[in-house]
């Protein structure tokens, strides 16, 4: 039941960082065929994992078919990053089983998870318990999740939530600035959390350039997630800029491993 999570941990020990391509299975954003095409180019560019999710996924058949097409186009692990119960598909390899710890609404902390657990069980899906923490500006995820946004200027508040996540037994922490945000999670927050946590840290939201990605890895991110920029990186230049970004973060990951050994 921990197959995908164990693979992530093992790959982190070897490479120091993983790149995740987030594809939103939303017919308004792209067709099923384009999602498959994006995954194929992302895999060729060196991405390690495909996350499937978004705030507006509601049609399970569309999600299923998107994943099936992605799986035809590449051999990467496909992990659900569900915005709600309707984002769970039996076609994926595992799911981030997330609790939005800094929500003010218990529905997003444990309510929808209790309901989703039946579906997870019936699909025999690997759950990867993940604490989801949303940092200012938070974008749509912050608004939709009734979040008390973590302040950018007070990293110690984020640290408190991240430590609580590890003590609760979550397997990973996801620091989110919000999809398409004008600012990424600040390096000061990532750096402070990395000093105290032993579980992997995922960072996403607003990561556009190679320089952003490298800075976030150098600050301590173990997995970095790119979504909004992918379409531009993949369909416009056929993955050239994505492969440059991934090569740069893998180099940063290697240096991180060397300096810690
Ligand atoms: C969103 O963290 C992800 O949940 C990715 O964000 O779309 O800004 O890359 P972007």
Coordinates of C-alpha atoms and ligand atoms in Angstrom, one line a residue:
X1 CA 0.0 0.0 0.0
X2 CA 3.0 2.3 0.2
X3 CA 4.5 1.4 -3.2
X4 CA 4.4 4.9 -4.8
X5 CA 5.4 6.7 -1.6
X6 CA 8.3 4.4 -1.1
X7 CA 9.4 5.0 -4.7
X8 CA 9.3 8.8 -4.1
X9 CA 11.4 8.5 -1.0
X10 CA 13.9 6.2 -2.7
X11 CA 14.2 8.5 -5.7
X12 CA 14.7 11.5 -3.4
X13 CA 17.6 9.7 -1.7
X14 CA 19.2 9.2 -5.1
X15 CA 18.4 12.5 -6.9
X16 CA 17.7 15.1 -4.1
X17 CA 14.6 16.5 -5.8
X18 CA 11.7 15.4 -8.0
X19 CA 9.8 17.5 -10.6
X20 CA 6.0 17.1 -10.8
X21 CA 3.9 18.1 -13.7
X22 CA 0.3 19.1 -12.7
X23 CA -2.4 18.5 -15.3
X24 CA -5.9 19.7 -14.6
X25 CA -8.4 17.3 -16.2
X26 CA -10.7 20.2 -17.1
X27 CA -12.3 20.3 -20.6
X28 CA -12.2 24.1 -20.5
X29 CA -8.4 23.9 -20.1
X30 CA -7.5 21.2 -22.6
X31 CA -8.8 18.1 -24.4
X32 CA -8.0 14.6 -23.3
X33 CA -5.6 14.2 -26.2
X34 CA -3.8 17.4 -25.3
X35 CA -3.4 16.2 -21.7
X36 CA -1.8 13.0 -23.1
X37 CA 0.4 15.0 -25.4
X38 CA 1.5 17.3 -22.4
X39 CA 2.3 14.2 -20.3
X40 CA 4.4 12.7 -23.2
X41 CA 6.4 15.9 -23.7
X42 CA 6.8 16.4 -19.9
X43 CA 8.1 12.8 -19.6
X44 CA 10.6 13.4 -22.4
X45 CA 11.7 16.6 -20.7
X46 CA 12.5 14.6 -17.5
X47 CA 9.5 15.2 -15.2
X48 CA 9.2 12.5 -12.6
X49 CA 5.5 12.4 -11.7
X50 CA 2.2 13.5 -13.1
X51 CA -0.3 15.0 -10.6
X52 CA -3.9 15.1 -11.7
X53 CA -6.1 17.6 -10.1
X54 CA -7.7 21.1 -9.9
X55 CA -10.4 22.9 -8.2
X56 CA -13.0 22.5 -10.9
X57 CA -12.8 18.7 -11.7
X58 CA -16.2 17.3 -11.4
X59 CA -16.6 14.8 -14.2
X60 CA -15.1 11.5 -13.1
X61 CA -15.4 10.0 -16.6
X62 CA -13.4 12.9 -18.0
X63 CA -10.8 12.4 -15.3
X64 CA -10.6 8.6 -15.9
X65 CA -10.2 9.1 -19.6
X66 CA -7.6 11.8 -19.2
X67 CA -5.5 9.5 -17.0
X68 CA -6.0 6.6 -19.4
X69 CA -4.6 8.7 -22.2
X70 CA -1.7 10.0 -20.1
X71 CA -0.9 6.4 -19.3
X72 CA -0.8 5.5 -23.0
X73 CA 1.6 8.3 -23.6
X74 CA 4.1 7.8 -20.7
X75 CA 5.1 5.4 -18.0
X76 CA 5.2 7.9 -15.2
X77 CA 3.4 7.5 -11.9
X78 CA 0.0 9.3 -12.0
X79 CA -1.0 10.6 -8.6
X80 CA -4.3 12.3 -7.8
X81 CA -4.2 15.8 -6.3
X82 CA -7.9 16.0 -5.7
X83 CA -9.7 19.3 -5.1
X84 CA -12.7 17.4 -3.8
X85 CA -14.2 14.0 -3.6
X86 CA -15.1 14.0 -7.2
X87 CA -11.4 14.2 -8.1
X88 CA -10.8 10.6 -7.1
X89 CA -10.3 8.2 -10.0
X90 CA -9.6 4.5 -9.9
X91 CA -7.3 4.9 -12.9
X92 CA -4.5 6.6 -10.9
X93 CA -1.7 4.9 -9.1
X94 CA -2.1 6.7 -5.8
X95 CA -3.7 9.8 -4.3
X96 CA -2.5 12.6 -2.1
X97 CA -4.9 12.1 0.8
X98 CA -4.9 15.7 1.9
X99 CA -6.0 17.7 4.9
X100 CA -6.1 21.4 4.4
X101 CA -4.8 22.1 7.9
X102 CA -5.1 25.9 7.8
X103 CA -8.7 25.9 6.7
X104 CA -11.2 27.5 9.0
X105 CA -13.8 25.0 7.8
X106 CA -13.7 21.4 9.3
X107 CA -15.1 20.1 6.0
X108 CA -11.7 20.7 4.3
X109 CA -9.7 19.5 7.3
X110 CA -11.4 16.1 7.8
X111 CA -15.0 16.2 6.6
X112 CA -14.6 15.5 2.9
X113 CA -11.8 13.1 3.7
X114 CA -14.1 10.9 5.8
X115 CA -16.5 10.8 2.9
X116 CA -13.7 10.2 0.3
X117 CA -12.3 7.3 2.4
X118 CA -15.1 5.0 1.2
X119 CA -14.2 5.6 -2.4
X120 CA -10.5 5.2 -1.7
X121 CA -11.2 1.9 0.0
X122 CA -13.4 0.6 -2.8
X123 CA -10.8 1.6 -5.4
X124 CA -8.0 0.0 -3.2
X125 CA -6.1 3.2 -3.9
X126 CA -2.8 4.0 -2.2
X127 CA -3.4 7.1 0.0
X128 CA -0.4 9.3 0.6
X129 CA -1.3 11.3 3.7
X130 CA -0.4 14.9 3.0
X131 CA -0.9 18.1 5.0
X132 CA -1.9 20.9 2.6
X133 CA -0.8 24.3 3.8
X134 CA -1.8 27.4 1.9
X135 CA 0.4 30.5 2.1
X136 CA -0.4 34.0 0.9
X137 CA -1.6 34.9 -1.7
X138 CA -3.3 31.5 -2.0
X139 CA -5.2 32.2 -5.2
X140 CA -8.4 30.1 -5.9
X141 CA -7.4 27.3 -3.5
X142 CA -7.2 29.7 -0.6
X143 CA -10.6 31.2 -1.4
X144 CA -12.3 27.8 -2.1
X145 CA -10.8 26.1 1.0
X146 CA -12.0 28.8 3.5
X147 CA -8.3 29.3 4.4
X148 CA -6.7 31.4 7.0
X149 CA -3.7 32.1 4.8
X150 CA -0.3 31.6 6.2
X151 CA 1.5 35.0 6.3
X152 CA 4.5 35.4 4.1
X153 CA 6.3 37.7 6.6
X154 CA 5.9 35.3 9.5
X155 CA 7.6 32.0 8.5
X156 CA 7.4 30.6 12.1
X157 CA 3.6 30.3 11.8
X158 CA 4.0 28.1 8.7
X159 CA 6.7 26.1 10.7
X160 CA 4.2 25.5 13.4
X161 CA 1.7 24.0 11.0
X162 CA 4.4 22.0 9.2
X163 CA 5.7 20.5 12.5
X164 CA 2.2 19.7 13.6
X165 CA 1.7 17.9 10.3
X166 CA 4.8 15.7 10.9
X167 CA 3.7 15.0 14.5
X168 CA 0.3 14.0 13.3
X169 CA 2.0 11.4 11.1
X170 CA 1.4 12.9 7.7
X171 CA 3.8 11.5 5.1
X172 CA 4.4 14.8 3.3
X173 CA 3.7 18.5 3.6
X174 CA 2.5 20.5 0.6
X175 CA 3.3 24.2 0.7
X176 CA 1.0 25.9 -1.7
X177 CA 1.0 29.6 -2.9
X178 CA -2.0 29.0 -5.1
X179 CA -2.2 28.0 -8.8
X180 CA -1.2 30.8 -11.1
X181 CA -0.2 33.0 -8.1
X182 CA 2.0 36.1 -8.8
X183 CA 4.4 35.0 -6.0
X184 CA 5.8 31.6 -5.0
X185 CA 6.0 30.3 -1.5
X186 CA 8.8 32.5 0.0
X187 CA 12.2 30.8 0.3
X188 CA 12.3 32.0 4.0
X189 CA 9.4 29.7 4.8
X190 CA 10.7 26.7 2.9
X191 CA 14.2 27.2 4.5
X192 CA 12.9 27.4 8.0
X193 CA 10.6 24.3 7.6
X194 CA 13.3 22.2 6.0
X195 CA 15.6 22.7 9.0
X196 CA 13.0 21.0 11.3
X197 CA 11.1 18.5 9.2
X198 CA 12.1 15.0 8.2
X199 CA 9.2 14.2 5.9
X200 CA 9.3 15.4 2.2
X201 CA 8.2 18.9 1.4
X202 CA 6.2 19.6 -1.8
X203 CA 6.2 23.2 -3.0
X204 CA 3.9 24.6 -5.7
X205 CA 2.1 27.6 -6.9
X206 CA 3.4 30.4 -9.2
X207 CA 6.7 28.6 -10.1
X208 CA 7.3 30.0 -13.6
X209 CA 11.0 30.3 -14.4
X210 CA 14.1 28.1 -14.1
X211 CA 15.4 30.6 -11.6
X212 CA 12.3 30.3 -9.4
X213 CA 12.5 26.5 -9.5
X214 CA 16.2 26.4 -8.6
X215 CA 15.7 28.9 -5.7
X216 CA 12.9 26.8 -4.3
X217 CA 15.0 23.6 -4.5
X218 CA 18.0 25.4 -2.9
X219 CA 15.7 26.6 -0.1
X220 CA 14.8 23.0 0.7
X221 CA 11.9 21.8 -1.5
X222 CA 11.9 18.0 -2.2
X223 CA 9.3 18.0 -4.9
X224 CA 8.4 21.0 -7.0
X225 CA 5.1 21.2 -8.8
X226 CA 4.5 23.2 -12.0
X227 CA 1.0 23.5 -13.6
X228 CA 0.0 26.8 -15.1
X229 CA 3.3 27.2 -17.0
X230 CA 3.2 23.7 -18.4
X231 CA 1.0 24.4 -21.4
X232 CA 3.3 27.1 -22.5
X233 CA 6.4 25.1 -21.8
X234 CA 5.2 22.0 -23.5
X235 CA 2.9 22.9 -26.3
X236 CA 4.7 26.0 -27.5
X237 CA 8.3 25.0 -27.3
X238 CA 7.9 21.2 -27.2
X239 CA 9.3 20.9 -23.7
X240 CA 12.6 22.7 -24.3
X241 CA 12.3 25.2 -21.5
X242 CA 10.8 22.5 -19.2
X243 CA 13.8 20.2 -19.9
X244 CA 16.2 23.1 -19.1
X245 CA 14.3 23.8 -15.8
X246 CA 14.4 20.1 -14.8
X247 CA 18.1 19.7 -15.7
X248 CA 18.8 22.8 -13.5
X249 CA 16.8 21.5 -10.5
X250 CA 18.3 18.0 -10.8
X251 CA 21.8 19.6 -10.7
X252 CA 20.7 21.6 -7.6
X253 CA 19.3 18.4 -6.1
X254 CA 22.6 16.6 -6.7
X255 CA 24.6 19.4 -5.0
X256 CA 22.2 19.3 -2.1
X257 CA 22.9 15.5 -1.7
X258 CA 26.7 16.0 -2.0
X259 CA 26.7 18.8 0.7
X260 CA 24.7 16.7 3.1
X261 CA 26.8 13.5 2.8
Ligands
LIG1 C1 -1.3 24.3 -7.8 O1 0.8 24.0 -6.8 C2 0.1 23.9 -8.0 O2 -1.9 23.7 -6.9 C3 0.8 24.4 -9.2 O3 0.7 25.8 -9.3 O4 -0.3 26.2 -11.5 O5 1.0 28.0 -10.4 O6 2.1 26.0 -11.4 P1 0.9 26.6 -10.7

